Amino acid sequence: MRRGLARRWRMALASGLLAMSAAVAQAEPAFDPLDEAQALQTATASGGDLSLGLLANTGNTRSSTLTARGALDRHTAQYDNRVDLLYVDSHARGELADRKFSIADKLKLELGRRNYAFGLAHYDHDEVAAIRERISLAAGLGRHLLRGADQLDLDLGLGWSNAQAQDQDGFEDRVIGVVGAVYAHAFNAQSQFRQTAQTEFSSYNLYLASVSTLRLKLSKRWFVSLDYELRHNRKAVADTGHTDEIRSANIGFDFGKAPAQASAEPLLEAFPEN
């Protein structure tokens, strides 16, 4: 029964993401904020990255952890759509210690030089965390507080969450509030730091996710990165921790054209200050 419900929710989430992408594709030709920015509609940048990390211990402790991360980003003058994926598989002495899978799709529609609207779809599955399975959908408004070498975005929104704790057979539906922030700093063309934080709160639970990434480019496509992710649930059943941490050293590669390569300066000049 539980697996059937989980399968239906996954199908519903996939359908929602496809519908969101289709709606954006249909709406794009009508975008006409200002004549100066209209020419940037065709300046589309699509790209992404994939990285893998493997940690193995032998001797007194026999364990292995595989971490895979990926991101897809499509950027135009009108919108930015980013998909983040995470998979973690950990074994100790031949037995499963942890297994996580996450996918998040965030769509931002620019409303001016500083403000934007966003929609977020997020799915988590975790074999050992306090919340075994969680789907959340949210929408709201955001603001670009910093632009340039230092970038800082702040999000505020409302949404819906459907979650299952480790000790539950069914799922709980809740209205949630969402507060999120994304900070990025470019040290130079070869290295950068990125910090994301998101909090979802309801009468049932408070969920906090924070991801810190330090990346160093080895060549045009290849890079190494250090990632630290923290996940905290206020609600946790007995013998289950409230906080999970994921640390990994990875090697990866970029593909496509990174959105950062598309200059935002003409667009910033075209929009008046909000």
mmCIF file of C-alpha atoms in Angstrom:
data_model
loop_
_atom_site.group_PDB
_atom_site.id
_atom_site.type_symbol
_atom_site.label_atom_id
_atom_site.label_comp_id
_atom_site.label_asym_id
_atom_site.label_seq_id
_atom_site.Cartn_x
_atom_site.Cartn_y
_atom_site.Cartn_z
ATOM 1 C CA MET A 1 0.000 0.000 0.000
ATOM 2 C CA ARG A 2 2.750 2.431 1.005
ATOM 3 C CA ARG A 3 4.811 1.612 -2.075
ATOM 4 C CA GLY A 4 1.741 2.143 -4.254
ATOM 5 C CA LEU A 5 1.151 5.584 -2.733
ATOM 6 C CA ALA A 6 4.818 6.513 -3.125
ATOM 7 C CA ARG A 7 4.749 5.443 -6.771
ATOM 8 C CA ARG A 8 1.662 7.539 -7.461
ATOM 9 C CA TRP A 9 3.231 10.587 -5.807
ATOM 10 C CA ARG A 10 6.375 10.197 -7.885
ATOM 11 C CA MET A 11 4.272 10.034 -11.044
ATOM 12 C CA ALA A 12 2.314 13.093 -9.938
ATOM 13 C CA LEU A 13 5.529 15.017 -9.275
ATOM 14 C CA ALA A 14 6.994 14.071 -12.663
ATOM 15 C CA SER A 15 3.768 15.157 -14.386
ATOM 16 C CA GLY A 16 3.845 18.457 -12.509
ATOM 17 C CA LEU A 17 7.429 19.169 -13.559
ATOM 18 C CA LEU A 18 6.636 18.403 -17.189
ATOM 19 C CA ALA A 19 3.574 20.646 -17.048
ATOM 20 C CA MET A 20 5.661 23.460 -15.542
ATOM 21 C CA SER A 21 8.267 23.168 -18.303
ATOM 22 C CA ALA A 22 5.566 23.131 -20.989
ATOM 23 C CA ALA A 23 3.894 26.210 -19.529
ATOM 24 C CA VAL A 24 7.187 28.099 -19.535
ATOM 25 C CA ALA A 25 7.891 27.101 -23.125
ATOM 26 C CA GLN A 26 4.497 28.381 -24.241
ATOM 27 C CA ALA A 27 4.777 31.628 -22.287
ATOM 28 C CA GLU A 28 8.256 32.588 -23.460
ATOM 29 C CA PRO A 29 7.344 34.188 -26.847
ATOM 30 C CA ALA A 30 4.977 36.636 -25.118
ATOM 31 C CA PHE A 31 7.714 38.049 -22.879
ATOM 32 C CA ASP A 32 8.247 41.701 -23.618
ATOM 33 C CA PRO A 33 9.399 43.622 -20.505
ATOM 34 C CA LEU A 34 11.200 46.404 -22.365
ATOM 35 C CA ASP A 35 12.423 46.882 -25.915
ATOM 36 C CA GLU A 36 16.059 46.913 -24.766
ATOM 37 C CA ALA A 37 15.688 43.517 -23.096
ATOM 38 C CA GLN A 38 13.575 41.892 -25.812
ATOM 39 C CA ALA A 39 16.661 41.106 -27.887
ATOM 40 C CA LEU A 40 17.981 38.927 -25.076
ATOM 41 C CA GLN A 41 15.166 36.406 -25.491
ATOM 42 C CA THR A 42 17.222 34.390 -27.939
ATOM 43 C CA ALA A 43 20.346 34.596 -25.731
ATOM 44 C CA THR A 44 19.557 31.261 -24.121
ATOM 45 C CA ALA A 45 22.162 29.394 -22.103
ATOM 46 C CA SER A 46 21.646 25.732 -21.238
ATOM 47 C CA GLY A 47 24.120 23.620 -19.327
ATOM 48 C CA GLY A 48 24.801 21.575 -16.252
ATOM 49 C CA ASP A 49 27.272 19.460 -14.371
ATOM 50 C CA LEU A 50 27.710 15.974 -12.965
ATOM 51 C CA SER A 51 30.074 14.936 -10.159
ATOM 52 C CA LEU A 52 30.907 11.720 -8.327
ATOM 53 C CA GLY A 53 32.547 11.083 -4.976
ATOM 54 C CA LEU A 54 33.595 7.751 -3.447
ATOM 55 C CA LEU A 55 34.874 7.209 0.098
ATOM 56 C CA ALA A 56 36.016 3.748 1.226
ATOM 57 C CA ASN A 57 37.407 2.551 4.572
ATOM 58 C CA THR A 58 39.036 -0.821 5.233
ATOM 59 C CA GLY A 59 40.599 -2.483 8.262
ATOM 60 C CA ASN A 60 38.771 -2.112 11.569
ATOM 61 C CA THR A 61 35.976 -0.280 9.790
ATOM 62 C CA ARG A 62 34.723 -1.455 6.427
ATOM 63 C CA SER A 63 32.470 1.054 4.781
ATOM 64 C CA SER A 64 31.899 2.757 1.454
ATOM 65 C CA THR A 65 29.901 5.798 0.442
ATOM 66 C CA LEU A 66 29.021 6.815 -3.105
ATOM 67 C CA THR A 67 27.780 10.353 -3.681
ATOM 68 C CA ALA A 68 26.475 11.558 -7.036
ATOM 69 C CA ARG A 69 25.348 15.121 -7.700
ATOM 70 C CA GLY A 70 24.001 16.756 -10.803
ATOM 71 C CA ALA A 71 22.505 20.036 -11.956
ATOM 72 C CA LEU A 72 20.732 21.229 -15.101
ATOM 73 C CA ASP A 73 20.191 24.933 -15.749
ATOM 74 C CA ARG A 74 18.388 26.778 -18.520
ATOM 75 C CA HIS A 75 18.652 30.558 -18.507
ATOM 76 C CA THR A 76 17.054 33.258 -20.649
ATOM 77 C CA ALA A 77 16.291 36.941 -20.128
ATOM 78 C CA GLN A 78 12.820 35.936 -18.921
ATOM 79 C CA TYR A 79 13.442 32.980 -16.637
ATOM 80 C CA ASP A 80 15.910 30.607 -15.039
ATOM 81 C CA ASN A 81 15.041 26.948 -14.478
ATOM 82 C CA ARG A 82 17.432 24.850 -12.367
ATOM 83 C CA VAL A 83 17.147 21.163 -11.503
ATOM 84 C CA ASP A 84 19.348 19.690 -8.752
ATOM 85 C CA LEU A 85 19.796 15.963 -8.129
ATOM 86 C CA LEU A 86 21.472 14.036 -5.306
ATOM 87 C CA TYR A 87 22.040 10.321 -4.730
ATOM 88 C CA VAL A 88 23.871 8.874 -1.721
ATOM 89 C CA ASP A 89 24.496 5.157 -1.122
ATOM 90 C CA SER A 90 26.391 4.089 1.987
ATOM 91 C CA HIS A 91 27.240 0.585 3.213
ATOM 92 C CA ALA A 92 29.030 -0.564 6.370
ATOM 93 C CA ARG A 93 30.305 -4.147 6.717
ATOM 94 C CA GLY A 94 28.198 -5.216 3.762
ATOM 95 C CA GLU A 95 24.937 -3.797 5.122
ATOM 96 C CA LEU A 96 23.020 -0.722 4.003
ATOM 97 C CA ALA A 97 23.823 2.244 6.266
ATOM 98 C CA ASP A 98 22.060 4.988 4.327
ATOM 99 C CA ARG A 99 20.444 5.675 0.987
ATOM 100 C CA LYS A 100 19.083 9.040 -0.120
ATOM 101 C CA PHE A 101 17.640 10.417 -3.335
ATOM 102 C CA SER A 102 16.544 13.990 -3.955
ATOM 103 C CA ILE A 103 15.380 16.039 -6.931
ATOM 104 C CA ALA A 104 14.449 19.713 -6.846
ATOM 105 C CA ASP A 105 13.198 21.888 -9.704
ATOM 106 C CA LYS A 106 13.176 25.664 -9.188
ATOM 107 C CA LEU A 107 11.768 28.077 -11.762
ATOM 108 C CA LYS A 108 12.375 31.835 -11.479
ATOM 109 C CA LEU A 109 10.492 34.385 -13.600
ATOM 110 C CA GLU A 110 12.063 37.841 -13.644
ATOM 111 C CA LEU A 111 9.667 40.663 -12.723
ATOM 112 C CA GLY A 112 12.179 43.472 -12.956
ATOM 113 C CA ARG A 113 15.759 44.385 -12.201
ATOM 114 C CA ARG A 114 15.607 43.054 -8.646
ATOM 115 C CA ASN A 115 12.382 41.084 -8.102
ATOM 116 C CA TYR A 116 11.231 37.688 -9.373
ATOM 117 C CA ALA A 117 8.519 35.083 -8.861
ATOM 118 C CA PHE A 118 9.457 31.460 -8.249
ATOM 119 C CA GLY A 119 7.945 27.998 -8.249
ATOM 120 C CA LEU A 120 9.574 25.040 -6.507
ATOM 121 C CA ALA A 121 8.952 21.288 -6.663
ATOM 122 C CA HIS A 122 10.989 19.069 -4.331
ATOM 123 C CA TYR A 123 11.057 15.298 -3.746
ATOM 124 C CA ASP A 124 13.119 13.505 -1.061
ATOM 125 C CA HIS A 125 13.456 9.810 -0.232
ATOM 126 C CA ASP A 126 15.650 8.777 2.703
ATOM 127 C CA GLU A 127 15.981 5.267 4.141
ATOM 128 C CA VAL A 128 17.139 6.347 7.617
ATOM 129 C CA ALA A 129 16.222 10.022 8.197
ATOM 130 C CA ALA A 130 13.351 11.145 10.415
ATOM 131 C CA ILE A 131 11.204 11.818 7.327
ATOM 132 C CA ARG A 132 11.303 8.847 4.980
ATOM 133 C CA GLU A 133 9.565 10.440 2.011
ATOM 134 C CA ARG A 134 8.562 14.015 1.293
ATOM 135 C CA ILE A 135 7.050 15.949 -1.587
ATOM 136 C CA SER A 136 6.688 19.717 -1.441
ATOM 137 C CA LEU A 137 5.358 22.300 -3.892
ATOM 138 C CA ALA A 138 5.730 26.021 -3.228
ATOM 139 C CA ALA A 139 5.493 29.386 -4.963
ATOM 140 C CA GLY A 140 6.316 32.923 -3.930
ATOM 141 C CA LEU A 141 8.377 36.029 -4.538
ATOM 142 C CA GLY A 142 12.105 36.653 -4.334
ATOM 143 C CA ARG A 143 14.585 39.489 -4.575
ATOM 144 C CA HIS A 144 18.126 39.785 -5.915
ATOM 145 C CA LEU A 145 19.858 41.488 -2.986
ATOM 146 C CA LEU A 146 23.323 41.311 -4.550
ATOM 147 C CA ARG A 147 24.408 41.034 -8.196
ATOM 148 C CA GLY A 148 27.939 40.677 -9.522
ATOM 149 C CA ALA A 149 30.922 38.765 -8.089
ATOM 150 C CA ASP A 150 28.790 38.337 -4.952
ATOM 151 C CA GLN A 151 25.236 37.173 -5.634
ATOM 152 C CA LEU A 152 22.518 36.841 -3.002
ATOM 153 C CA ASP A 153 18.860 35.898 -3.539
ATOM 154 C CA LEU A 154 16.142 35.702 -0.889
ATOM 155 C CA ASP A 155 12.849 33.756 -1.313
ATOM 156 C CA LEU A 156 9.565 33.896 0.609
ATOM 157 C CA GLY A 157 6.624 31.693 -0.290
ATOM 158 C CA LEU A 158 3.786 29.352 0.628
ATOM 159 C CA GLY A 159 3.078 25.824 -0.459
ATOM 160 C CA TRP A 160 1.986 22.277 0.300
ATOM 161 C CA SER A 161 3.857 19.284 1.682
ATOM 162 C CA ASN A 162 3.063 15.578 1.719
ATOM 163 C CA ALA A 163 5.395 13.671 4.047
ATOM 164 C CA GLN A 164 5.800 10.261 5.655
ATOM 165 C CA ALA A 165 7.781 9.754 8.872
ATOM 166 C CA GLN A 166 9.761 6.556 9.435
ATOM 167 C CA ASP A 167 7.166 5.253 11.930
ATOM 168 C CA GLN A 168 4.132 6.005 9.718
ATOM 169 C CA ASP A 169 2.307 3.951 7.116
ATOM 170 C CA GLY A 170 0.472 6.922 5.620
ATOM 171 C CA PHE A 171 1.336 10.446 4.513
ATOM 172 C CA GLU A 172 0.575 13.777 6.194
ATOM 173 C CA ASP A 173 -0.645 16.769 4.151
ATOM 174 C CA ARG A 174 0.348 20.199 5.448
ATOM 175 C CA VAL A 175 0.385 23.823 4.360
ATOM 176 C CA ILE A 176 3.959 25.089 4.591
ATOM 177 C CA GLY A 177 5.803 28.374 4.630
ATOM 178 C CA VAL A 178 9.080 28.576 2.715
ATOM 179 C CA VAL A 179 12.099 30.798 3.371
ATOM 180 C CA GLY A 180 15.165 30.316 1.187
ATOM 181 C CA ALA A 181 18.437 32.000 0.308
ATOM 182 C CA VAL A 182 21.180 31.435 -2.274
ATOM 183 C CA TYR A 183 24.612 33.047 -1.990
ATOM 184 C CA ALA A 184 27.445 32.708 -4.509
ATOM 185 C CA HIS A 185 30.910 34.224 -4.576
ATOM 186 C CA ALA A 186 33.385 33.994 -7.450
ATOM 187 C CA PHE A 187 36.981 34.171 -6.188
ATOM 188 C CA ASN A 188 38.222 34.139 -9.782
ATOM 189 C CA ALA A 189 37.458 32.408 -13.087
ATOM 190 C CA GLN A 190 38.642 29.045 -11.692
ATOM 191 C CA SER A 191 37.110 28.922 -8.207
ATOM 192 C CA GLN A 192 33.775 29.750 -6.611
ATOM 193 C CA PHE A 193 31.736 29.210 -3.465
ATOM 194 C CA ARG A 194 27.982 28.563 -3.376
ATOM 195 C CA GLN A 195 25.714 28.365 -0.338
ATOM 196 C CA THR A 196 22.023 27.476 -0.413
ATOM 197 C CA ALA A 197 19.652 27.303 2.536
ATOM 198 C CA GLN A 198 15.946 26.504 2.616
ATOM 199 C CA THR A 199 13.495 26.180 5.481
ATOM 200 C CA GLU A 200 10.024 24.660 5.217
ATOM 201 C CA PHE A 201 7.881 25.058 8.322
ATOM 202 C CA SER A 202 4.417 23.820 9.264
ATOM 203 C CA SER A 203 2.470 22.698 12.317
ATOM 204 C CA TYR A 204 3.831 19.172 11.692
ATOM 205 C CA ASN A 205 7.535 19.744 11.163
ATOM 206 C CA LEU A 206 10.325 22.214 10.515
ATOM 207 C CA TYR A 207 12.710 21.104 7.766
ATOM 208 C CA LEU A 208 16.028 22.881 7.150
ATOM 209 C CA ALA A 209 18.398 22.048 4.301
ATOM 210 C CA SER A 210 21.748 23.743 3.811
ATOM 211 C CA VAL A 211 24.306 22.968 1.074
ATOM 212 C CA SER A 212 27.820 24.475 0.927
ATOM 213 C CA THR A 213 29.973 23.904 -2.168
ATOM 214 C CA LEU A 214 33.540 24.981 -2.910
ATOM 215 C CA ARG A 215 34.533 24.337 -6.523
ATOM 216 C CA LEU A 216 37.889 24.547 -8.313
ATOM 217 C CA LYS A 217 38.148 24.153 -12.088
ATOM 218 C CA LEU A 218 40.895 21.863 -13.379
ATOM 219 C CA SER A 219 40.271 22.620 -17.051
ATOM 220 C CA LYS A 220 37.560 24.020 -19.278
ATOM 221 C CA ARG A 221 35.199 21.162 -18.365
ATOM 222 C CA TRP A 222 36.618 19.263 -15.396
ATOM 223 C CA PHE A 223 36.481 20.393 -11.785
ATOM 224 C CA VAL A 224 36.856 19.184 -8.193
ATOM 225 C CA SER A 225 34.500 20.183 -5.391
ATOM 226 C CA LEU A 226 34.013 19.889 -1.652
ATOM 227 C CA ASP A 227 30.364 19.620 -0.562
ATOM 228 C CA TYR A 228 28.813 19.796 2.877
ATOM 229 C CA GLU A 229 25.065 19.298 3.253
ATOM 230 C CA LEU A 230 23.039 19.506 6.450
ATOM 231 C CA ARG A 231 19.417 18.358 6.801
ATOM 232 C CA HIS A 232 17.452 18.913 9.998
ATOM 233 C CA ASN A 233 13.947 17.791 10.947
ATOM 234 C CA ARG A 234 12.346 19.083 14.127
ATOM 235 C CA LYS A 235 10.146 15.981 14.227
ATOM 236 C CA ALA A 236 11.964 12.683 14.733
ATOM 237 C CA VAL A 237 10.823 9.299 16.027
ATOM 238 C CA ALA A 238 12.638 7.422 18.807
ATOM 239 C CA ASP A 239 16.156 6.207 17.906
ATOM 240 C CA THR A 240 16.215 8.511 14.871
ATOM 241 C CA GLY A 241 18.424 11.604 14.804
ATOM 242 C CA HIS A 242 17.068 15.042 14.001
ATOM 243 C CA THR A 243 20.062 16.020 11.849
ATOM 244 C CA ASP A 244 21.840 14.336 8.935
ATOM 245 C CA GLU A 245 25.120 15.501 7.413
ATOM 246 C CA ILE A 246 26.546 14.645 3.999
ATOM 247 C CA ARG A 247 30.231 15.363 3.311
ATOM 248 C CA SER A 248 31.886 14.548 0.006
ATOM 249 C CA ALA A 249 34.921 15.318 -2.140
ATOM 250 C CA ASN A 250 34.006 15.004 -5.811
ATOM 251 C CA ILE A 251 35.357 15.159 -9.307
ATOM 252 C CA GLY A 252 33.015 16.236 -12.070
ATOM 253 C CA PHE A 253 32.573 17.871 -15.435
ATOM 254 C CA ASP A 254 30.483 20.659 -16.937
ATOM 255 C CA PHE A 255 28.513 20.292 -20.133
ATOM 256 C CA GLY A 256 26.631 22.669 -22.366
ATOM 257 C CA LYS A 257 26.904 26.424 -21.964
ATOM 258 C CA ALA A 258 26.844 27.554 -18.355
ATOM 259 C CA PRO A 259 24.262 30.276 -17.648
ATOM 260 C CA ALA A 260 26.968 32.391 -16.038
ATOM 261 C CA GLN A 261 28.480 32.815 -19.506
ATOM 262 C CA ALA A 262 25.437 34.805 -20.625
ATOM 263 C CA SER A 263 26.105 38.377 -19.520
ATOM 264 C CA ALA A 264 23.338 39.844 -17.376
ATOM 265 C CA GLU A 265 24.609 43.423 -17.541
ATOM 266 C CA PRO A 266 22.466 44.551 -20.547
ATOM 267 C CA LEU A 267 19.376 43.160 -18.813
ATOM 268 C CA LEU A 268 20.211 44.902 -15.541
ATOM 269 C CA GLU A 269 20.563 48.215 -17.342
ATOM 270 C CA ALA A 270 17.257 47.733 -19.187
ATOM 271 C CA PHE A 271 15.172 47.230 -16.054
ATOM 272 C CA PRO A 272 14.465 50.170 -13.736
ATOM 273 C CA GLU A 273 15.286 49.812 -10.045
ATOM 274 C CA ASN A 274 12.397 48.228 -8.070
#
